[in-house]
Amino acid sequence: MENTITVSSAFNRIVEMTGFASLGPGACVMILVALVLLYLAIEKEFEPLLLLPIGFGCLLANLPLTMMTSGDEGGLLFYFYQGVRHEIWPPLIFLGVGALTDFGPLLANPITLFLGAAAQIGVYITLVVAVALGFSLKQAAAIGIIGGADGPTAIFLANKLAPELLGPIAVAAYSYMSLVPIIQPPIMRLLTSEKERKIKMEQLKPVSREIRIVFPIAVTIVCLLLLPASAPLIGMLMLGNLFRESGVTKRLHDTAETHLINIVTILLALSVGASMTAESFLTVQTIKIIVLGLFAFCAATAGGLLLGKLLKILSGGKINPLIGSAGVSAVPMAARVSQKVGAQADPHNFLLMHAMGPNVAGVIGTAVAAGIMLAIFGQSSLASPEGHAQMVIASGVQLLRSLVGG
Amino acid sequence: MANLEPALIVTLIGMSIIFLVLGILWLTVFILDKVFPYKAPSAQAETTPPAVDDTQTVAVIQAALTAYRKQR
């Protein structure tokens, strides 16, 4: 009889429909990676708000036949991932970050803006090293932004310039952000003397309400006129801050700093996890990115510290160079590390609020750095996506040669 | 390695622009501080505190005192 169903054939068909039949070695390794991320998030509390959903998204994506990868059209996480693909989630996260951020310490001591700028050297040095290791310019730019220590910015830029590297870049960025208390102190002690670490800074002066309100508007106008490509990040950051400082949008402020940022965090992190398939993650490039990420953090810390030492000299010893390390955007972790290392040298030294200035300046600096990368490497009206980058670089080479007299 | 020179150029351009942008922001804050200087809140004249209905509180205290005296 045709189409006879036997016990064994029915059993075989059922087994074939389960995930076990399709579970390959790559998927097994990625499930293990997901479990490691979950362990780091839950047991070690490494940025749990991000690493837990990233780890779980990775788990869902690598269990076979679930249609839960970011590329499985029609699957749930495919639709969540559209928020990453169309650059919606990272700017919304920045809206919440702006609502949470107090720019008061920065406004009280605006010279610390330059410490936030100096820390971005980690981004560019890493770009150069990544190119030397064989990555393309766009990929190297996406990897370099890890040095900015800003997760949403890293995801935003990676999605634009190197979406195939989104998974490892996001994991590296968030993992190293949580390791700031371990990575930074040895570098801080290496680059500063005991005497420098003991420098006590003057109490921060109070800042008027009018400055707090005008500042986000002024930053938006200045940055977006100079770098329109940074509009999504800088614009949302400053809108969130204006919700906070205006005092007339309490409901919007409350929503942005709590419910909105929490919801978007879940969607963003799950989406990032869903992009971590074996094909995209289990590559030699991932190992290089993990190493480059660490290098980027170290270089950014060193850059901030070195400018901190220069500012100490220029200010006549009034600025403690330790606050330079807070120029990385890991708010407020990096500021706390400055406080901790300063307190180890002198228990009566309170650097936390002073370090918050460069810490929040670093958020602006990293967003500006991302805008520059997008302006140079992003899509343009020119026929070739690389054409715009080549044009900018060629102009830069020409200018340098004319200056040198070649 | 062909991209090394462009990478160095991008580094130079990028860091210059970052310092330029944040330098302009520093100048902006400097000007804002002159335009909107911080004004300490003026000391408020002593005023009579608003009347508060504390009769219940007085009654409770009185009851407690009475109970204490009875115990003694």
Short mmCIF file of C-alpha atoms in Angstrom, two decimals:
data_model
loop_
_atom_site.label_atom_id
_atom_site.label_comp_id
_atom_site.label_asym_id
_atom_site.label_seq_id
_atom_site.Cartn_x
_atom_site.Cartn_y
_atom_site.Cartn_z
CA MET A 1 0.00 0.00 0.00
CA GLU A 2 1.33 3.47 -0.87
CA ASN A 3 2.02 5.99 1.87
CA THR A 4 2.02 3.36 4.52
CA ILE A 5 2.92 4.91 7.83
CA THR A 6 4.85 2.61 10.03
CA VAL A 7 5.91 3.16 13.61
CA SER A 8 9.52 3.58 12.61
CA SER A 9 8.81 6.00 9.74
CA ALA A 10 6.55 8.13 11.92
CA PHE A 11 9.16 8.12 14.67
CA ASN A 12 11.89 9.09 12.17
CA ARG A 13 9.81 11.95 10.84
CA ILE A 14 9.19 13.28 14.33
CA VAL A 15 12.89 13.05 15.18
CA GLU A 16 13.78 14.90 11.95
CA MET A 17 11.47 17.73 12.94
CA THR A 18 13.18 18.26 16.28
CA GLY A 19 16.15 20.54 16.73
CA PHE A 20 18.40 17.63 17.69
CA ALA A 21 18.56 16.39 14.11
CA SER A 22 19.75 19.80 12.89
CA LEU A 23 22.12 20.60 15.75
CA GLY A 24 25.54 21.08 14.23
CA PRO A 25 28.91 21.63 15.95
CA GLY A 26 28.84 25.38 15.24
CA ALA A 27 25.46 25.75 16.92
CA CYS A 28 26.69 23.74 19.92
CA VAL A 29 29.64 26.08 20.37
CA MET A 30 27.41 29.14 20.07
CA ILE A 31 25.01 27.73 22.66
CA LEU A 32 28.02 27.38 24.93
CA VAL A 33 29.00 31.01 24.17
CA ALA A 34 25.44 32.05 25.07
CA LEU A 35 25.67 30.20 28.37
CA VAL A 36 28.98 31.89 29.14
CA LEU A 37 27.44 35.31 28.47
CA LEU A 38 24.52 34.44 30.74
CA TYR A 39 26.93 33.30 33.45
CA LEU A 40 28.94 36.52 33.17
CA ALA A 41 25.77 38.58 33.35
CA ILE A 42 24.10 36.77 36.24
CA GLU A 43 26.92 35.46 38.40
CA LYS A 44 29.61 38.04 37.75
CA GLU A 45 27.18 40.92 37.08
CA PHE A 46 29.02 42.06 33.94
CA GLU A 47 26.65 44.69 32.49
CA PRO A 48 23.71 42.38 33.15
CA LEU A 49 21.11 44.70 31.62
CA LEU A 50 22.74 44.14 28.24
CA LEU A 51 24.65 40.87 28.42
CA LEU A 52 21.71 38.87 29.73
CA PRO A 53 19.38 39.62 26.80
CA ILE A 54 22.30 39.44 24.37
CA GLY A 55 23.20 36.00 25.73
CA PHE A 56 19.59 34.84 25.62
CA GLY A 57 19.13 36.17 22.10
CA CYS A 58 22.25 34.25 21.08
CA LEU A 59 20.77 31.11 22.67
CA LEU A 60 17.45 31.52 20.84
CA ALA A 61 19.21 32.18 17.53
CA ASN A 62 21.40 29.09 17.72
CA LEU A 63 18.80 26.55 18.77
CA PRO A 64 17.97 24.96 15.40
CA LEU A 65 14.74 25.37 13.44
CA THR A 66 13.46 28.12 15.75
CA MET A 67 13.51 30.84 13.07
CA MET A 68 14.89 33.17 15.71
CA THR A 69 17.97 34.61 14.03
CA SER A 70 18.04 38.20 12.86
CA GLY A 71 18.11 36.92 9.28
CA ASP A 72 15.10 34.59 9.46
CA GLU A 73 12.47 36.68 7.72
CA GLY A 74 9.12 36.26 9.43
CA GLY A 75 10.66 35.31 12.77
CA LEU A 76 10.10 37.39 15.88
CA LEU A 77 13.71 38.53 16.27
CA PHE A 78 13.89 39.41 12.56
CA TYR A 79 11.33 42.13 13.23
CA PHE A 80 13.09 43.24 16.45
CA TYR A 81 16.30 43.46 14.43
CA GLN A 82 14.73 45.97 12.02
CA GLY A 83 15.11 48.51 14.83
CA VAL A 84 18.87 47.95 14.67
CA ARG A 85 18.99 47.72 10.90
CA HIS A 86 17.12 50.99 10.45
CA GLU A 87 19.05 52.67 13.30
CA ILE A 88 16.08 53.24 15.57
CA TRP A 89 17.03 51.48 18.81
CA PRO A 90 20.48 53.07 19.49
CA PRO A 91 19.24 56.68 19.17
CA LEU A 92 16.29 55.85 21.46
CA ILE A 93 18.74 54.45 24.00
CA PHE A 94 20.60 57.74 23.73
CA LEU A 95 17.34 59.57 24.44
CA GLY A 96 17.20 57.70 27.74
CA VAL A 97 20.91 58.28 28.39
CA GLY A 98 20.41 62.02 27.91
CA ALA A 99 17.50 61.98 30.33
CA LEU A 100 19.70 60.23 32.89
CA THR A 101 22.79 62.40 32.41
CA ASP A 102 23.65 65.39 34.57
CA PHE A 103 25.94 67.70 32.60
CA GLY A 104 26.39 69.93 35.67
CA PRO A 105 29.96 68.80 36.53
CA LEU A 106 30.96 69.32 32.90
CA LEU A 107 29.38 72.78 32.77
CA ALA A 108 31.08 73.72 36.03
CA ASN A 109 34.50 72.81 34.62
CA PRO A 110 34.19 72.87 30.82
CA ILE A 111 37.91 72.36 30.23
CA THR A 112 37.19 68.68 30.92
CA LEU A 113 35.54 68.55 27.47
CA PHE A 114 39.06 68.15 26.11
CA LEU A 115 39.62 65.08 28.29
CA GLY A 116 36.58 63.51 26.64
CA ALA A 117 38.13 64.40 23.29
CA ALA A 118 41.54 62.98 24.19
CA ALA A 119 40.07 59.62 25.16
CA GLN A 120 38.84 59.20 21.57
CA ILE A 121 42.47 58.56 20.53
CA GLY A 122 41.70 54.97 21.51
CA VAL A 123 39.17 54.83 18.67
CA TYR A 124 41.59 55.97 16.02
CA ILE A 125 44.69 54.13 17.14
CA THR A 126 42.60 50.94 17.13
CA LEU A 127 41.40 51.79 13.61
CA VAL A 128 45.02 51.93 12.44
CA VAL A 129 45.95 48.68 14.17
CA ALA A 130 42.83 46.95 12.82
CA VAL A 131 43.79 47.98 9.30
CA ALA A 132 47.29 46.62 9.92
CA LEU A 133 45.68 43.31 10.96
CA GLY A 134 43.86 43.00 7.66
CA PHE A 135 40.44 44.55 8.27
CA SER A 136 38.95 46.90 5.69
CA LEU A 137 38.71 50.62 6.53
CA LYS A 138 34.99 50.39 7.28
CA GLN A 139 35.43 47.32 9.46
CA ALA A 140 38.35 48.93 11.26
CA ALA A 141 36.28 52.06 11.93
CA ALA A 142 33.47 49.94 13.40
CA ILE A 143 35.97 48.05 15.58
CA GLY A 144 37.75 51.23 16.64
CA ILE A 145 34.60 52.74 18.10
CA ILE A 146 34.77 50.09 20.83
CA GLY A 147 37.40 52.40 22.32
CA GLY A 148 34.68 54.97 22.89
CA ALA A 149 33.25 52.61 25.53
CA ASP A 150 29.72 53.37 24.39
CA GLY A 151 27.50 50.40 23.56
CA PRO A 152 24.70 52.08 21.58
CA THR A 153 27.23 54.07 19.53
CA ALA A 154 29.22 50.91 18.80
CA ILE A 155 26.07 49.10 17.64
CA PHE A 156 24.92 52.11 15.63
CA LEU A 157 28.22 52.44 13.78
CA ALA A 158 28.79 48.70 13.32
CA ASN A 159 25.35 48.35 11.77
CA LYS A 160 26.16 51.12 9.31
CA LEU A 161 29.73 50.22 8.40
CA ALA A 162 30.21 46.52 9.15
CA PRO A 163 26.95 44.72 9.99
CA GLU A 164 28.69 41.36 9.60
CA LEU A 165 30.77 42.24 12.69
CA LEU A 166 27.89 43.55 14.81
CA GLY A 167 27.77 40.55 17.15
CA PRO A 168 31.43 40.42 18.22
CA ILE A 169 31.70 44.22 18.37
CA ALA A 170 28.67 44.49 20.68
CA VAL A 171 29.87 41.67 22.92
CA ALA A 172 33.36 43.16 23.11
CA ALA A 173 32.05 46.66 23.82
CA TYR A 174 29.72 45.65 26.66
CA SER A 175 32.09 43.12 28.16
CA TYR A 176 34.95 45.58 28.36
CA MET A 177 32.67 48.32 29.70
CA SER A 178 31.95 46.08 32.65
CA LEU A 179 35.67 45.39 33.06
CA VAL A 180 36.60 49.07 33.32
CA PRO A 181 37.34 48.72 37.09
CA ILE A 182 39.87 46.02 36.23
CA ILE A 183 41.36 47.42 33.01
CA GLN A 184 41.87 51.04 34.00
CA PRO A 185 43.59 51.11 37.43
CA PRO A 186 46.93 49.53 36.35
CA ILE A 187 47.17 52.02 33.47
CA MET A 188 46.28 54.88 35.80
CA ARG A 189 49.02 53.91 38.26
CA LEU A 190 51.52 53.41 35.46
CA LEU A 191 50.99 56.84 33.90
CA THR A 192 50.61 58.96 37.05
CA SER A 193 52.82 59.51 40.05
CA GLU A 194 51.71 59.16 43.67
CA LYS A 195 52.01 62.93 44.07
CA GLU A 196 49.79 63.55 41.05
CA ARG A 197 47.16 61.11 42.30
CA LYS A 198 46.94 63.05 45.57
CA ILE A 199 46.06 66.38 43.92
CA LYS A 200 42.89 67.78 45.41
CA MET A 201 40.69 69.78 43.09
CA GLU A 202 38.69 72.86 44.00
CA GLN A 203 35.03 72.45 44.70
CA LEU A 204 32.93 72.68 41.55
CA LYS A 205 31.12 75.96 41.17
CA PRO A 206 27.34 75.89 40.86
CA VAL A 207 25.78 76.23 37.43
CA SER A 208 22.75 78.30 36.57
CA ARG A 209 19.51 76.70 35.43
CA GLU A 210 19.64 78.77 32.25
CA ILE A 211 22.97 77.21 31.19
CA ARG A 212 21.63 73.73 31.89
CA ILE A 213 18.69 74.43 29.58
CA VAL A 214 20.60 76.22 26.81
CA PHE A 215 23.49 73.72 26.76
CA PRO A 216 21.68 70.80 25.05
CA ILE A 217 20.18 73.18 22.49
CA ALA A 218 23.57 74.77 21.80
CA VAL A 219 25.32 71.39 21.50
CA THR A 220 22.68 70.20 19.06
CA ILE A 221 23.07 73.26 16.85
CA VAL A 222 26.89 73.29 16.95
CA CYS A 223 27.43 69.56 16.46
CA LEU A 224 24.79 69.06 13.81
CA LEU A 225 25.93 72.03 11.76
CA LEU A 226 29.50 70.70 11.86
CA LEU A 227 28.65 66.99 11.60
CA PRO A 228 25.15 66.29 10.30
CA ALA A 229 25.94 62.56 10.33
CA SER A 230 25.96 62.63 14.14
CA ALA A 231 22.35 63.88 14.24
CA PRO A 232 20.60 60.68 15.39
CA LEU A 233 22.89 60.16 18.37
CA ILE A 234 23.67 63.73 19.43
CA GLY A 235 20.13 64.89 18.70
CA MET A 236 18.49 62.23 20.84
CA LEU A 237 21.06 62.59 23.61
CA MET A 238 20.40 66.30 23.87
CA LEU A 239 16.63 65.94 23.57
CA GLY A 240 16.67 63.57 26.53
CA ASN A 241 18.79 66.00 28.49
CA LEU A 242 16.45 68.86 27.63
CA PHE A 243 13.53 66.78 28.98
CA ARG A 244 15.52 66.57 32.22
CA GLU A 245 16.72 70.14 32.53
CA SER A 246 13.69 72.06 31.25
CA GLY A 247 11.65 70.96 34.25
CA VAL A 248 8.41 71.24 32.26
CA THR A 249 8.31 67.74 30.77
CA LYS A 250 8.40 65.58 33.87
CA ARG A 251 6.28 62.82 32.33
CA LEU A 252 8.46 62.65 29.23
CA HIS A 253 11.60 62.73 31.34
CA ASP A 254 10.33 59.98 33.62
CA THR A 255 9.36 57.82 30.65
CA ALA A 256 12.63 58.37 28.79
CA GLU A 257 14.87 57.55 31.77
CA THR A 258 12.92 54.47 32.87
CA HIS A 259 10.36 52.68 30.77
CA LEU A 260 11.54 53.73 27.33
CA ILE A 261 15.20 52.93 27.89
CA ASN A 262 14.28 49.62 29.53
CA ILE A 263 12.00 48.53 26.67
CA VAL A 264 14.47 49.54 23.97
CA THR A 265 17.33 47.88 25.85
CA ILE A 266 15.45 44.58 25.74
CA LEU A 267 14.69 44.90 22.03
CA LEU A 268 18.20 46.08 21.11
CA ALA A 269 20.06 43.49 23.12
CA LEU A 270 17.87 40.61 21.92
CA SER A 271 18.40 41.77 18.35
CA VAL A 272 22.16 41.89 18.78
CA GLY A 273 22.13 38.41 20.31
CA ALA A 274 20.02 37.16 17.44
CA SER A 275 22.73 38.22 14.99
CA MET A 276 25.31 36.01 16.69
CA THR A 277 25.13 32.91 14.54
CA ALA A 278 27.98 30.42 14.21
CA GLU A 279 28.75 31.60 10.68
CA SER A 280 29.18 35.22 11.75
CA PHE A 281 30.72 34.74 15.21
CA LEU A 282 33.01 31.71 15.07
CA THR A 283 35.71 33.27 12.94
CA VAL A 284 39.31 34.36 13.41
CA GLN A 285 38.03 37.91 13.02
CA THR A 286 36.08 37.58 16.26
CA ILE A 287 39.24 36.76 18.20
CA LYS A 288 40.99 39.74 16.61
CA ILE A 289 38.04 41.99 17.54
CA ILE A 290 38.10 40.80 21.16
CA VAL A 291 41.83 41.60 21.38
CA LEU A 292 41.44 44.92 19.54
CA GLY A 293 38.59 45.88 21.87
CA LEU A 294 40.84 45.51 24.90
CA PHE A 295 43.55 47.48 23.14
CA ALA A 296 41.05 50.23 22.32
CA PHE A 297 40.00 50.59 25.96
CA CYS A 298 43.60 50.75 27.14
CA ALA A 299 44.56 53.32 24.50
CA ALA A 300 41.52 55.48 25.34
CA THR A 301 42.39 55.41 29.04
CA ALA A 302 45.99 56.32 28.31
CA GLY A 303 44.94 59.15 25.97
CA GLY A 304 42.74 60.74 28.61
CA LEU A 305 45.39 60.37 31.30
CA LEU A 306 48.13 61.92 29.19
CA LEU A 307 46.02 64.98 28.41
CA GLY A 308 45.10 65.10 32.09
CA LYS A 309 48.81 65.39 32.91
CA LEU A 310 49.17 68.20 30.38
CA LEU A 311 46.17 70.04 31.84
CA LYS A 312 47.68 69.60 35.29
CA ILE A 313 50.78 71.45 34.12
CA LEU A 314 48.82 74.15 32.27
CA SER A 315 46.52 74.73 35.26
CA GLY A 316 49.39 75.02 37.70
CA GLY A 317 48.66 71.74 39.45
CA LYS A 318 44.92 72.31 39.96
CA ILE A 319 43.73 69.37 37.86
CA ASN A 320 44.23 65.79 39.01
CA PRO A 321 45.28 63.76 35.93
CA LEU A 322 43.31 60.75 37.21
CA ILE A 323 40.07 62.33 35.98
CA GLY A 324 41.45 62.04 32.44
CA SER A 325 40.82 58.29 32.48
CA ALA A 326 37.12 59.03 32.95
CA GLY A 327 37.04 60.46 29.42
CA VAL A 328 35.88 57.06 28.20
CA SER A 329 32.10 57.03 28.00
CA ALA A 330 31.46 54.27 30.51
CA VAL A 331 29.22 56.46 32.71
CA PRO A 332 29.46 56.41 35.73
CA MET A 333 31.80 53.45 36.08
CA ALA A 334 34.90 55.25 34.81
CA ALA A 335 34.28 58.21 37.14
CA ARG A 336 33.97 55.83 40.09
CA VAL A 337 37.29 54.24 39.14
CA SER A 338 38.94 57.68 39.18
CA GLN A 339 37.47 58.25 42.64
CA LYS A 340 38.65 54.85 43.86
CA VAL A 341 42.24 55.18 42.62
CA GLY A 342 42.41 58.75 43.94
CA ALA A 343 41.11 57.63 47.33
CA GLN A 344 43.73 54.89 47.47
CA ALA A 345 46.40 57.60 47.26
CA ASP A 346 44.58 59.95 49.65
CA PRO A 347 41.41 58.76 51.44
CA HIS A 348 40.30 62.38 51.85
CA ASN A 349 40.36 63.07 48.12
CA PHE A 350 36.93 63.14 46.49
CA LEU A 351 37.27 63.10 42.74
CA LEU A 352 33.94 61.56 41.73
CA MET A 353 32.09 64.73 40.72
CA HIS A 354 35.20 66.15 39.05
CA ALA A 355 35.55 62.93 37.05
CA MET A 356 31.90 63.06 35.98
CA GLY A 357 32.75 66.05 33.79
CA PRO A 358 35.09 64.20 31.42
CA ASN A 359 32.95 61.09 31.76
CA VAL A 360 29.88 62.75 30.22
CA ALA A 361 32.10 64.69 27.82
CA GLY A 362 33.25 61.30 26.56
CA VAL A 363 29.68 60.44 25.59
CA ILE A 364 29.58 63.53 23.38
CA GLY A 365 33.10 62.83 22.11
CA THR A 366 32.28 59.26 21.10
CA ALA A 367 29.10 60.35 19.33
CA VAL A 368 31.15 62.98 17.46
CA ALA A 369 33.77 60.33 16.59
CA ALA A 370 31.00 58.09 15.23
CA GLY A 371 29.63 61.02 13.21
CA ILE A 372 33.07 61.59 11.71
CA MET A 373 33.36 57.91 10.74
CA LEU A 374 29.92 58.05 9.15
CA ALA A 375 30.76 61.25 7.31
CA ILE A 376 33.91 59.68 5.88
CA PHE A 377 32.82 56.05 5.36
CA GLY A 378 29.04 56.20 5.27
CA GLN A 379 26.84 56.20 2.17
CA SER A 380 26.90 59.38 0.13
CA SER A 381 25.43 60.72 -3.05
CA LEU A 382 28.53 59.57 -4.91
CA ALA A 383 28.13 56.47 -7.01
CA SER A 384 30.47 54.31 -5.00
CA PRO A 385 30.13 54.01 -1.18
CA GLU A 386 33.91 54.04 -0.99
CA GLY A 387 34.09 57.07 -3.29
CA HIS A 388 33.24 59.52 -0.55
CA ALA A 389 35.87 58.07 1.77
CA GLN A 390 38.46 58.18 -0.98
CA MET A 391 37.56 61.78 -1.74
CA VAL A 392 37.95 62.88 1.88
CA ILE A 393 41.17 60.96 2.32
CA ALA A 394 42.60 62.29 -0.95
CA SER A 395 41.76 65.85 0.14
CA GLY A 396 43.46 65.22 3.46
CA VAL A 397 46.59 63.86 1.78
CA GLN A 398 46.70 66.84 -0.57
CA LEU A 399 46.36 69.29 2.30
CA LEU A 400 49.10 67.60 4.30
CA ARG A 401 51.45 67.54 1.34
CA SER A 402 50.86 71.23 0.68
CA LEU A 403 51.54 72.03 4.34
CA VAL A 404 54.74 69.98 4.38
CA GLY A 405 55.75 71.60 1.10
CA GLY A 406 55.89 68.40 -0.91
CA MET B 1 48.64 47.36 4.33
CA ALA B 2 47.52 49.45 1.37
CA ASN B 3 44.95 51.07 3.64
CA LEU B 4 47.47 52.09 6.29
CA GLU B 5 48.10 55.57 4.89
CA PRO B 6 44.36 56.31 4.59
CA ALA B 7 43.89 55.04 8.15
CA LEU B 8 46.54 57.44 9.43
CA ILE B 9 44.96 60.30 7.48
CA VAL B 10 41.55 59.45 8.94
CA THR B 11 43.13 59.42 12.42
CA LEU B 12 44.61 62.86 11.92
CA ILE B 13 41.41 64.30 10.44
CA GLY B 14 39.21 62.59 13.04
CA MET B 15 41.12 63.71 16.13
CA SER B 16 41.44 67.25 14.74
CA ILE B 17 37.70 67.49 14.15
CA ILE B 18 36.89 66.05 17.58
CA PHE B 19 39.10 68.61 19.31
CA LEU B 20 37.67 71.35 17.08
CA VAL B 21 34.06 70.42 17.87
CA LEU B 22 34.62 70.04 21.59
CA GLY B 23 36.70 73.19 21.58
CA ILE B 24 33.78 75.07 20.08
CA LEU B 25 31.54 73.56 22.77
CA TRP B 26 34.01 74.72 25.43
CA LEU B 27 33.84 78.23 23.99
CA THR B 28 30.04 77.98 23.91
CA VAL B 29 29.90 77.05 27.59
CA PHE B 30 32.36 79.84 28.39
CA ILE B 31 30.09 82.38 26.68
CA LEU B 32 26.96 80.91 28.27
CA ASP B 33 28.58 81.25 31.68
CA LYS B 34 29.08 84.97 31.03
CA VAL B 35 25.54 85.44 29.71
CA PHE B 36 23.83 83.35 32.39
CA PRO B 37 25.97 83.61 35.51
CA TYR B 38 24.89 81.64 38.54
CA LYS B 39 22.92 83.70 41.02
CA ALA B 40 22.81 82.42 44.56
CA PRO B 41 19.26 82.33 45.89
CA SER B 42 18.64 85.42 48.10
CA ALA B 43 18.20 84.80 51.84
CA GLN B 44 14.47 84.66 52.54
CA ALA B 45 13.08 86.93 55.21
CA GLU B 46 11.80 85.08 58.22
CA THR B 47 8.15 84.46 57.87
CA THR B 48 5.62 83.02 60.16
CA PRO B 49 5.33 79.35 59.35
CA PRO B 50 1.95 78.44 57.95
CA ALA B 51 -0.55 77.31 60.49
CA VAL B 52 -0.67 73.58 60.80
CA ASP B 53 -3.47 71.72 62.46
CA ASP B 54 -1.56 69.79 65.04
CA THR B 55 -4.32 69.34 67.57
CA GLN B 56 -4.21 65.58 67.07
CA THR B 57 -0.48 65.51 67.77
CA VAL B 58 -0.98 67.54 70.93
CA ALA B 59 -3.72 65.19 72.05
CA VAL B 60 -1.52 62.13 71.55
CA ILE B 61 1.37 63.72 73.45
CA GLN B 62 -0.97 64.70 76.26
CA ALA B 63 -2.41 61.20 76.47
CA ALA B 64 1.09 59.74 76.62
CA LEU B 65 2.11 62.13 79.39
CA THR B 66 -1.01 61.33 81.37
CA ALA B 67 -0.38 57.61 81.06
CA TYR B 68 3.23 58.10 82.16
CA ARG B 69 2.22 60.08 85.23
CA LYS B 70 -0.37 57.47 86.22
CA GLN B 71 2.33 54.80 86.05
CA ARG B 72 4.49 56.82 88.42
#
